[in-house]
Amino acid sequence: MKIWAHRGCSQLYPENTLLAFEKAMNVKNLTGVELDIQLTRDGEIVVIHDEKVDRTTDGFGYVRDYTLKELKQLHIFAGRGVDTERVPTMKEVIELLLPRMKNDGFMINIELKTSVFNYPGIEEKIVALVDEMGIKDNIVYSSFWAESLVNVHAIDPAAKLGVLDNYVSNCLYKAIGLESMWRDVPNGSIALHPAGIYMDIPAEKFKGRDVRAWFGGHLYPELPTGGKLDVNKYAEKGATDLILNEPDKYLR
């Protein structure tokens, strides 16, 4: 079972921050990190989950209404001896993780947050950045909005894709639909990214696919529950990878 860090090590550190990604980068045998991207008002790619900044920063309003300079003025309380973090750009995250990406194939699962706001041009921008940084082999693109995956494929037909949805059955339906559109994409090659709690069909139906099941759970600053998932249970349900807030608990 491959293990990924969900928004970095997001149980013990603020999600989608350089701090959370640095901690994840230092977890031995971790496959990679999952993160979320959106665009600022001036078209910069930033790493943040919610469409609004209210939950994770001391600001309020939509990410898309801030310029990068304005967004960088917001504080993300980091705690544990660290006064603050800032919303990172995607390039900053890549630069942080690049040594491990080059050394041992460390991966980034980039979720395009385009299901609420489409962010026209975001696919072109992120594919261009990935190409510029020379990390195409280290990237998986995922989205709840299938049109974003269509756009990514049009720009880079070799890009690795993952279909996001809550239920694995919905992921499979979307993946089959996309594969039927493209002659250059073999059946079964698009990964499924369901919520781990909604593995609602038998594993035989999607056998052979990468299935990266994600778990939201508790995020910083909520206290850890002390619980641990039964990895074998999810393997039996067909998961090949788990995307977790506390990946280090499963890789010690």
PDB file of C-alpha atoms in Angstrom:
ATOM      1  CA  MET A   1       0.000   0.000   0.000  1.00  0.00           C
ATOM      2  CA  LYS A   2       1.388   3.394  -0.996  1.00  0.00           C
ATOM      3  CA  ILE A   3       0.925   6.260   1.460  1.00  0.00           C
ATOM      4  CA  TRP A   4       0.541   9.949   0.580  1.00  0.00           C
ATOM      5  CA  ALA A   5       0.353  13.039   2.796  1.00  0.00           C
ATOM      6  CA  HIS A   6      -3.032  14.785   2.525  1.00  0.00           C
ATOM      7  CA  ARG A   7      -2.303  18.525   2.194  1.00  0.00           C
ATOM      8  CA  GLY A   8       1.065  17.708   3.753  1.00  0.00           C
ATOM      9  CA  CYS A   9       1.260  16.398   7.312  1.00  0.00           C
ATOM     10  CA  SER A  10      -1.990  18.202   8.020  1.00  0.00           C
ATOM     11  CA  GLN A  11      -2.905  16.703  11.383  1.00  0.00           C
ATOM     12  CA  LEU A  12       0.092  18.119  13.223  1.00  0.00           C
ATOM     13  CA  TYR A  13       0.766  21.174  11.042  1.00  0.00           C
ATOM     14  CA  PRO A  14      -1.395  23.680   9.125  1.00  0.00           C
ATOM     15  CA  GLU A  15      -2.638  22.166   5.876  1.00  0.00           C
ATOM     16  CA  ASN A  16      -1.162  23.160   2.526  1.00  0.00           C
ATOM     17  CA  THR A  17       1.711  25.144   4.054  1.00  0.00           C
ATOM     18  CA  LEU A  18       5.430  24.906   3.420  1.00  0.00           C
ATOM     19  CA  LEU A  19       5.771  23.682   7.000  1.00  0.00           C
ATOM     20  CA  ALA A  20       3.341  20.799   6.426  1.00  0.00           C
ATOM     21  CA  PHE A  21       5.065  19.875   3.157  1.00  0.00           C
ATOM     22  CA  GLU A  22       8.533  20.057   4.694  1.00  0.00           C
ATOM     23  CA  LYS A  23       7.445  17.647   7.431  1.00  0.00           C
ATOM     24  CA  ALA A  24       5.974  15.325   4.797  1.00  0.00           C
ATOM     25  CA  MET A  25       9.131  15.453   2.711  1.00  0.00           C
ATOM     26  CA  ASN A  26      11.042  14.080   5.682  1.00  0.00           C
ATOM     27  CA  VAL A  27       8.750  11.056   6.175  1.00  0.00           C
ATOM     28  CA  LYS A  28      10.677   8.007   5.044  1.00  0.00           C
ATOM     29  CA  ASN A  29       9.049   5.858   2.322  1.00  0.00           C
ATOM     30  CA  LEU A  30       6.244   8.370   1.706  1.00  0.00           C
ATOM     31  CA  THR A  31       5.056   8.195  -1.911  1.00  0.00           C
ATOM     32  CA  GLY A  32       4.189  11.872  -2.175  1.00  0.00           C
ATOM     33  CA  VAL A  33       1.964  14.754  -1.136  1.00  0.00           C
ATOM     34  CA  GLU A  34      -1.518  15.779  -2.187  1.00  0.00           C
ATOM     35  CA  LEU A  35      -2.341  19.485  -2.455  1.00  0.00           C
ATOM     36  CA  ASP A  36      -4.874  21.901  -3.924  1.00  0.00           C
ATOM     37  CA  ILE A  37      -4.369  24.783  -6.348  1.00  0.00           C
ATOM     38  CA  GLN A  38      -6.344  27.899  -7.234  1.00  0.00           C
ATOM     39  CA  LEU A  39      -5.602  31.200  -8.995  1.00  0.00           C
ATOM     40  CA  THR A  40      -5.246  34.654  -7.481  1.00  0.00           C
ATOM     41  CA  ARG A  41      -6.828  37.703  -9.058  1.00  0.00           C
ATOM     42  CA  ASP A  42      -3.577  38.384 -10.907  1.00  0.00           C
ATOM     43  CA  GLY A  43      -3.322  34.815 -12.186  1.00  0.00           C
ATOM     44  CA  GLU A  44      -0.758  33.290  -9.810  1.00  0.00           C
ATOM     45  CA  ILE A  45      -1.050  29.615  -8.823  1.00  0.00           C
ATOM     46  CA  VAL A  46      -1.409  29.266  -5.057  1.00  0.00           C
ATOM     47  CA  VAL A  47      -1.818  26.239  -2.813  1.00  0.00           C
ATOM     48  CA  ILE A  48      -4.965  26.425  -0.693  1.00  0.00           C
ATOM     49  CA  HIS A  49      -7.975  24.127  -0.305  1.00  0.00           C
ATOM     50  CA  ASP A  50     -11.032  26.288   0.336  1.00  0.00           C
ATOM     51  CA  GLU A  51     -12.338  28.797  -2.188  1.00  0.00           C
ATOM     52  CA  LYS A  52     -12.454  31.258   0.721  1.00  0.00           C
ATOM     53  CA  VAL A  53      -9.508  32.135   2.956  1.00  0.00           C
ATOM     54  CA  ASP A  54     -11.648  32.421   6.100  1.00  0.00           C
ATOM     55  CA  ARG A  55     -11.022  28.986   7.644  1.00  0.00           C
ATOM     56  CA  THR A  56      -7.254  28.783   7.321  1.00  0.00           C
ATOM     57  CA  THR A  57      -6.073  32.411   7.536  1.00  0.00           C
ATOM     58  CA  ASP A  58      -6.808  35.628   9.417  1.00  0.00           C
ATOM     59  CA  GLY A  59      -8.440  37.063   6.299  1.00  0.00           C
ATOM     60  CA  PHE A  60     -11.847  36.684   4.696  1.00  0.00           C
ATOM     61  CA  GLY A  61     -13.290  36.416   1.215  1.00  0.00           C
ATOM     62  CA  TYR A  62     -12.482  34.464  -1.923  1.00  0.00           C
ATOM     63  CA  VAL A  63      -8.978  33.497  -2.995  1.00  0.00           C
ATOM     64  CA  ARG A  64      -9.738  34.712  -6.512  1.00  0.00           C
ATOM     65  CA  ASP A  65     -10.406  38.238  -5.215  1.00  0.00           C
ATOM     66  CA  TYR A  66      -6.880  38.614  -3.795  1.00  0.00           C
ATOM     67  CA  THR A  67      -3.714  39.470  -5.681  1.00  0.00           C
ATOM     68  CA  LEU A  68      -0.725  37.352  -4.718  1.00  0.00           C
ATOM     69  CA  LYS A  69       0.783  40.293  -2.832  1.00  0.00           C
ATOM     70  CA  GLU A  70      -2.433  40.735  -0.851  1.00  0.00           C
ATOM     71  CA  LEU A  71      -2.730  37.014  -0.159  1.00  0.00           C
ATOM     72  CA  LYS A  72       0.846  36.896   1.124  1.00  0.00           C
ATOM     73  CA  GLN A  73      -0.085  39.417   3.812  1.00  0.00           C
ATOM     74  CA  LEU A  74      -2.481  36.954   5.438  1.00  0.00           C
ATOM     75  CA  HIS A  75      -1.306  34.838   8.345  1.00  0.00           C
ATOM     76  CA  ILE A  76      -1.812  31.122   8.899  1.00  0.00           C
ATOM     77  CA  PHE A  77      -1.276  30.390  12.591  1.00  0.00           C
ATOM     78  CA  ALA A  78       1.212  27.551  12.778  1.00  0.00           C
ATOM     79  CA  GLY A  79       1.653  27.009  16.522  1.00  0.00           C
ATOM     80  CA  ARG A  80       4.187  24.677  18.106  1.00  0.00           C
ATOM     81  CA  GLY A  81       6.837  27.380  18.277  1.00  0.00           C
ATOM     82  CA  VAL A  82       6.126  28.761  14.803  1.00  0.00           C
ATOM     83  CA  ASP A  83       4.322  32.098  14.784  1.00  0.00           C
ATOM     84  CA  THR A  84       2.932  32.075  11.286  1.00  0.00           C
ATOM     85  CA  GLU A  85       2.899  30.570   7.822  1.00  0.00           C
ATOM     86  CA  ARG A  86       1.777  32.159   4.559  1.00  0.00           C
ATOM     87  CA  VAL A  87      -0.246  30.792   1.661  1.00  0.00           C
ATOM     88  CA  PRO A  88       2.434  29.313  -0.624  1.00  0.00           C
ATOM     89  CA  THR A  89       2.657  29.523  -4.366  1.00  0.00           C
ATOM     90  CA  MET A  90       2.829  26.277  -6.290  1.00  0.00           C
ATOM     91  CA  LYS A  91       6.339  27.166  -7.422  1.00  0.00           C
ATOM     92  CA  GLU A  92       7.466  27.595  -3.808  1.00  0.00           C
ATOM     93  CA  VAL A  93       6.145  24.139  -2.950  1.00  0.00           C
ATOM     94  CA  ILE A  94       7.872  22.558  -5.941  1.00  0.00           C
ATOM     95  CA  GLU A  95      11.154  24.261  -5.071  1.00  0.00           C
ATOM     96  CA  LEU A  96      10.891  22.895  -1.522  1.00  0.00           C
ATOM     97  CA  LEU A  97      10.149  19.330  -2.625  1.00  0.00           C
ATOM     98  CA  LEU A  98      12.389  19.279  -5.696  1.00  0.00           C
ATOM     99  CA  PRO A  99      15.439  17.630  -4.084  1.00  0.00           C
ATOM    100  CA  ARG A 100      13.440  14.596  -3.003  1.00  0.00           C
ATOM    101  CA  MET A 101      11.537  14.519  -6.281  1.00  0.00           C
ATOM    102  CA  LYS A 102      14.831  14.301  -8.146  1.00  0.00           C
ATOM    103  CA  ASN A 103      16.431  11.854  -5.701  1.00  0.00           C
ATOM    104  CA  ASP A 104      13.758   9.191  -5.216  1.00  0.00           C
ATOM    105  CA  GLY A 105      10.770   9.942  -7.436  1.00  0.00           C
ATOM    106  CA  PHE A 106       8.701  11.748  -4.782  1.00  0.00           C
ATOM    107  CA  MET A 107       5.279  12.606  -6.230  1.00  0.00           C
ATOM    108  CA  ILE A 108       2.838  15.512  -6.073  1.00  0.00           C
ATOM    109  CA  ASN A 109      -0.881  14.940  -6.603  1.00  0.00           C
ATOM    110  CA  ILE A 110      -2.139  18.328  -7.770  1.00  0.00           C
ATOM    111  CA  GLU A 111      -5.862  18.790  -7.277  1.00  0.00           C
ATOM    112  CA  LEU A 112      -7.254  21.525  -9.486  1.00  0.00           C
ATOM    113  CA  LYS A 113      -9.974  23.221  -7.418  1.00  0.00           C
ATOM    114  CA  THR A 114     -12.166  24.038 -10.382  1.00  0.00           C
ATOM    115  CA  SER A 115     -15.542  22.595  -9.435  1.00  0.00           C
ATOM    116  CA  VAL A 116     -16.824  25.866  -7.891  1.00  0.00           C
ATOM    117  CA  PHE A 117     -14.857  28.421  -9.913  1.00  0.00           C
ATOM    118  CA  ASN A 118     -13.421  27.168 -13.188  1.00  0.00           C
ATOM    119  CA  TYR A 119     -10.345  29.436 -13.124  1.00  0.00           C
ATOM    120  CA  PRO A 120      -9.927  29.729 -16.912  1.00  0.00           C
ATOM    121  CA  GLY A 121      -6.322  29.089 -17.892  1.00  0.00           C
ATOM    122  CA  ILE A 122      -5.320  27.280 -14.706  1.00  0.00           C
ATOM    123  CA  GLU A 123      -4.585  24.058 -16.589  1.00  0.00           C
ATOM    124  CA  GLU A 124      -2.249  25.802 -19.045  1.00  0.00           C
ATOM    125  CA  LYS A 125      -0.462  27.567 -16.196  1.00  0.00           C
ATOM    126  CA  ILE A 126       0.126  24.487 -14.050  1.00  0.00           C
ATOM    127  CA  VAL A 127       1.232  22.258 -16.939  1.00  0.00           C
ATOM    128  CA  ALA A 128       3.648  24.982 -18.071  1.00  0.00           C
ATOM    129  CA  LEU A 129       5.084  25.302 -14.550  1.00  0.00           C
ATOM    130  CA  VAL A 130       5.508  21.544 -14.208  1.00  0.00           C
ATOM    131  CA  ASP A 131       7.252  21.434 -17.584  1.00  0.00           C
ATOM    132  CA  GLU A 132       9.485  24.379 -16.655  1.00  0.00           C
ATOM    133  CA  MET A 133      10.556  22.646 -13.429  1.00  0.00           C
ATOM    134  CA  GLY A 134      11.253  19.350 -15.222  1.00  0.00           C
ATOM    135  CA  ILE A 135       8.988  17.219 -13.031  1.00  0.00           C
ATOM    136  CA  LYS A 136       6.376  15.823 -15.436  1.00  0.00           C
ATOM    137  CA  ASP A 137       7.020  12.255 -14.281  1.00  0.00           C
ATOM    138  CA  ASN A 138       6.414  13.255 -10.643  1.00  0.00           C
ATOM    139  CA  ILE A 139       2.942  14.735 -11.115  1.00  0.00           C
ATOM    140  CA  VAL A 140      -0.616  13.402 -10.981  1.00  0.00           C
ATOM    141  CA  TYR A 141      -3.398  15.851 -11.864  1.00  0.00           C
ATOM    142  CA  SER A 142      -6.798  15.325 -10.246  1.00  0.00           C
ATOM    143  CA  SER A 143     -10.083  17.207 -10.103  1.00  0.00           C
ATOM    144  CA  PHE A 144     -13.742  16.803  -9.238  1.00  0.00           C
ATOM    145  CA  TRP A 145     -14.485  18.712 -12.457  1.00  0.00           C
ATOM    146  CA  ALA A 146     -13.806  16.359 -15.356  1.00  0.00           C
ATOM    147  CA  GLU A 147     -13.445  19.260 -17.785  1.00  0.00           C
ATOM    148  CA  SER A 148     -10.195  20.222 -16.051  1.00  0.00           C
ATOM    149  CA  LEU A 149      -8.819  16.769 -16.799  1.00  0.00           C
ATOM    150  CA  VAL A 150      -9.942  17.137 -20.411  1.00  0.00           C
ATOM    151  CA  ASN A 151      -8.058  20.434 -20.574  1.00  0.00           C
ATOM    152  CA  VAL A 152      -4.901  18.977 -19.012  1.00  0.00           C
ATOM    153  CA  HIS A 153      -4.962  16.055 -21.445  1.00  0.00           C
ATOM    154  CA  ALA A 154      -5.351  18.416 -24.397  1.00  0.00           C
ATOM    155  CA  ILE A 155      -2.219  20.276 -23.289  1.00  0.00           C
ATOM    156  CA  ASP A 156      -0.181  17.212 -22.296  1.00  0.00           C
ATOM    157  CA  PRO A 157      -1.581  13.874 -23.532  1.00  0.00           C
ATOM    158  CA  ALA A 158       1.001  12.016 -21.428  1.00  0.00           C
ATOM    159  CA  ALA A 159      -0.087  13.621 -18.149  1.00  0.00           C
ATOM    160  CA  LYS A 160      -1.107  11.244 -15.347  1.00  0.00           C
ATOM    161  CA  LEU A 161      -4.750  11.812 -14.396  1.00  0.00           C
ATOM    162  CA  GLY A 162      -6.937  10.955 -11.416  1.00  0.00           C
ATOM    163  CA  VAL A 163     -10.722  11.331 -11.239  1.00  0.00           C
ATOM    164  CA  LEU A 164     -12.015  12.723  -7.956  1.00  0.00           C
ATOM    165  CA  ASP A 165     -15.445  12.015  -6.491  1.00  0.00           C
ATOM    166  CA  ASN A 166     -16.855  10.904  -3.183  1.00  0.00           C
ATOM    167  CA  TYR A 167     -17.949   7.448  -4.366  1.00  0.00           C
ATOM    168  CA  VAL A 168     -15.597   5.083  -6.164  1.00  0.00           C
ATOM    169  CA  SER A 169     -18.490   4.098  -8.454  1.00  0.00           C
ATOM    170  CA  ASN A 170     -18.769   7.716  -9.638  1.00  0.00           C
ATOM    171  CA  CYS A 171     -14.998   7.892 -10.138  1.00  0.00           C
ATOM    172  CA  LEU A 172     -15.131   4.766 -12.292  1.00  0.00           C
ATOM    173  CA  TYR A 173     -18.045   6.108 -14.349  1.00  0.00           C
ATOM    174  CA  LYS A 174     -16.161   9.337 -15.072  1.00  0.00           C
ATOM    175  CA  ALA A 175     -12.883   7.554 -15.832  1.00  0.00           C
ATOM    176  CA  ILE A 176     -14.509   5.188 -18.332  1.00  0.00           C
ATOM    177  CA  GLY A 177     -16.194   8.166 -19.974  1.00  0.00           C
ATOM    178  CA  LEU A 178     -12.906  10.018 -20.370  1.00  0.00           C
ATOM    179  CA  GLU A 179     -11.060   6.957 -21.658  1.00  0.00           C
ATOM    180  CA  SER A 180     -13.757   6.407 -24.270  1.00  0.00           C
ATOM    181  CA  MET A 181     -13.086   9.931 -25.608  1.00  0.00           C
ATOM    182  CA  TRP A 182      -9.354   9.462 -26.133  1.00  0.00           C
ATOM    183  CA  ARG A 183      -7.732   6.909 -28.419  1.00  0.00           C
ATOM    184  CA  ASP A 184      -4.315   7.597 -26.885  1.00  0.00           C
ATOM    185  CA  VAL A 185      -5.403   6.666 -23.334  1.00  0.00           C
ATOM    186  CA  PRO A 186      -5.623   2.918 -22.629  1.00  0.00           C
ATOM    187  CA  ASN A 187      -8.654   1.617 -20.776  1.00  0.00           C
ATOM    188  CA  GLY A 188      -7.931   1.393 -17.069  1.00  0.00           C
ATOM    189  CA  SER A 189      -5.117   3.950 -17.087  1.00  0.00           C
ATOM    190  CA  ILE A 190      -6.958   6.834 -15.410  1.00  0.00           C
ATOM    191  CA  ALA A 191      -6.722   6.575 -11.629  1.00  0.00           C
ATOM    192  CA  LEU A 192      -9.681   6.719  -9.263  1.00  0.00           C
ATOM    193  CA  HIS A 193      -9.550   9.108  -6.285  1.00  0.00           C
ATOM    194  CA  PRO A 194     -12.571   8.337  -4.072  1.00  0.00           C
ATOM    195  CA  ALA A 195     -13.225   9.133  -0.443  1.00  0.00           C
ATOM    196  CA  GLY A 196     -12.041   6.108   1.495  1.00  0.00           C
ATOM    197  CA  ILE A 197     -15.355   5.758   3.299  1.00  0.00           C
ATOM    198  CA  TYR A 198     -17.268   5.420   0.015  1.00  0.00           C
ATOM    199  CA  MET A 199     -15.769   2.336  -1.616  1.00  0.00           C
ATOM    200  CA  ASP A 200     -19.261   1.309  -2.676  1.00  0.00           C
ATOM    201  CA  ILE A 201     -18.705  -1.308  -5.407  1.00  0.00           C
ATOM    202  CA  PRO A 202     -16.704  -4.563  -5.517  1.00  0.00           C
ATOM    203  CA  ALA A 203     -12.986  -4.187  -6.182  1.00  0.00           C
ATOM    204  CA  GLU A 204     -13.248  -6.544  -9.160  1.00  0.00           C
ATOM    205  CA  LYS A 205     -15.035  -3.809 -11.121  1.00  0.00           C
ATOM    206  CA  PHE A 206     -11.953  -1.574 -11.133  1.00  0.00           C
ATOM    207  CA  LYS A 207      -9.182  -4.145 -10.791  1.00  0.00           C
ATOM    208  CA  GLY A 208      -5.899  -3.019 -12.333  1.00  0.00           C
ATOM    209  CA  ARG A 209      -6.438   0.690 -11.767  1.00  0.00           C
ATOM    210  CA  ASP A 210      -4.594   2.908  -9.328  1.00  0.00           C
ATOM    211  CA  VAL A 211      -7.107   3.740  -6.599  1.00  0.00           C
ATOM    212  CA  ARG A 212      -5.925   6.520  -4.290  1.00  0.00           C
ATOM    213  CA  ALA A 213      -8.450   6.718  -1.467  1.00  0.00           C
ATOM    214  CA  TRP A 214      -8.397   9.969   0.488  1.00  0.00           C
ATOM    215  CA  PHE A 215      -9.383  10.594   4.085  1.00  0.00           C
ATOM    216  CA  GLY A 216     -10.267  14.028   5.463  1.00  0.00           C
ATOM    217  CA  GLY A 217     -10.481  13.258   9.154  1.00  0.00           C
ATOM    218  CA  HIS A 218      -9.101  15.666  11.708  1.00  0.00           C
ATOM    219  CA  LEU A 219      -7.000  18.602  10.547  1.00  0.00           C
ATOM    220  CA  TYR A 220      -4.717  20.898  12.537  1.00  0.00           C
ATOM    221  CA  PRO A 221      -5.424  22.460  15.037  1.00  0.00           C
ATOM    222  CA  GLU A 222      -7.847  19.671  16.007  1.00  0.00           C
ATOM    223  CA  LEU A 223      -6.236  17.173  18.339  1.00  0.00           C
ATOM    224  CA  PRO A 224      -5.326  13.741  16.942  1.00  0.00           C
ATOM    225  CA  THR A 225      -7.834  11.026  17.772  1.00  0.00           C
ATOM    226  CA  GLY A 226      -5.174   8.407  18.380  1.00  0.00           C
ATOM    227  CA  GLY A 227      -6.981   6.041  16.036  1.00  0.00           C
ATOM    228  CA  LYS A 228      -5.507   4.245  13.061  1.00  0.00           C
ATOM    229  CA  LEU A 229      -7.049   2.914   9.856  1.00  0.00           C
ATOM    230  CA  ASP A 230      -7.039  -0.780   9.053  1.00  0.00           C
ATOM    231  CA  VAL A 231      -4.884  -0.673   5.921  1.00  0.00           C
ATOM    232  CA  ASN A 232      -5.690  -4.278   4.995  1.00  0.00           C
ATOM    233  CA  LYS A 233      -9.406  -3.489   5.038  1.00  0.00           C
ATOM    234  CA  TYR A 234      -8.974  -0.812   2.381  1.00  0.00           C
ATOM    235  CA  ALA A 235      -6.646  -2.986   0.342  1.00  0.00           C
ATOM    236  CA  GLU A 236      -9.409  -5.591   0.220  1.00  0.00           C
ATOM    237  CA  LYS A 237     -11.811  -2.882  -0.955  1.00  0.00           C
ATOM    238  CA  GLY A 238      -9.487  -2.185  -3.875  1.00  0.00           C
ATOM    239  CA  ALA A 239      -7.404   0.775  -2.703  1.00  0.00           C
ATOM    240  CA  THR A 240      -3.806   0.806  -3.921  1.00  0.00           C
ATOM    241  CA  ASP A 241      -2.893   4.061  -2.170  1.00  0.00           C
ATOM    242  CA  LEU A 242      -4.108   5.969   0.894  1.00  0.00           C
ATOM    243  CA  ILE A 243      -3.955   9.770   1.184  1.00  0.00           C
ATOM    244  CA  LEU A 244      -3.752  10.573   4.899  1.00  0.00           C
ATOM    245  CA  ASN A 245      -3.366  13.481   7.325  1.00  0.00           C
ATOM    246  CA  GLU A 246      -0.946  11.498   9.519  1.00  0.00           C
ATOM    247  CA  PRO A 247       1.088   9.477   7.013  1.00  0.00           C
ATOM    248  CA  ASP A 248       4.002   8.996   9.395  1.00  0.00           C
ATOM    249  CA  LYS A 249       1.834   6.764  11.619  1.00  0.00           C
ATOM    250  CA  TYR A 250       1.689   4.212   8.809  1.00  0.00           C
ATOM    251  CA  LEU A 251       5.323   4.322   7.736  1.00  0.00           C
ATOM    252  CA  ARG A 252       7.244   3.948  10.981  1.00  0.00           C
TER     253      ARG A 252
END
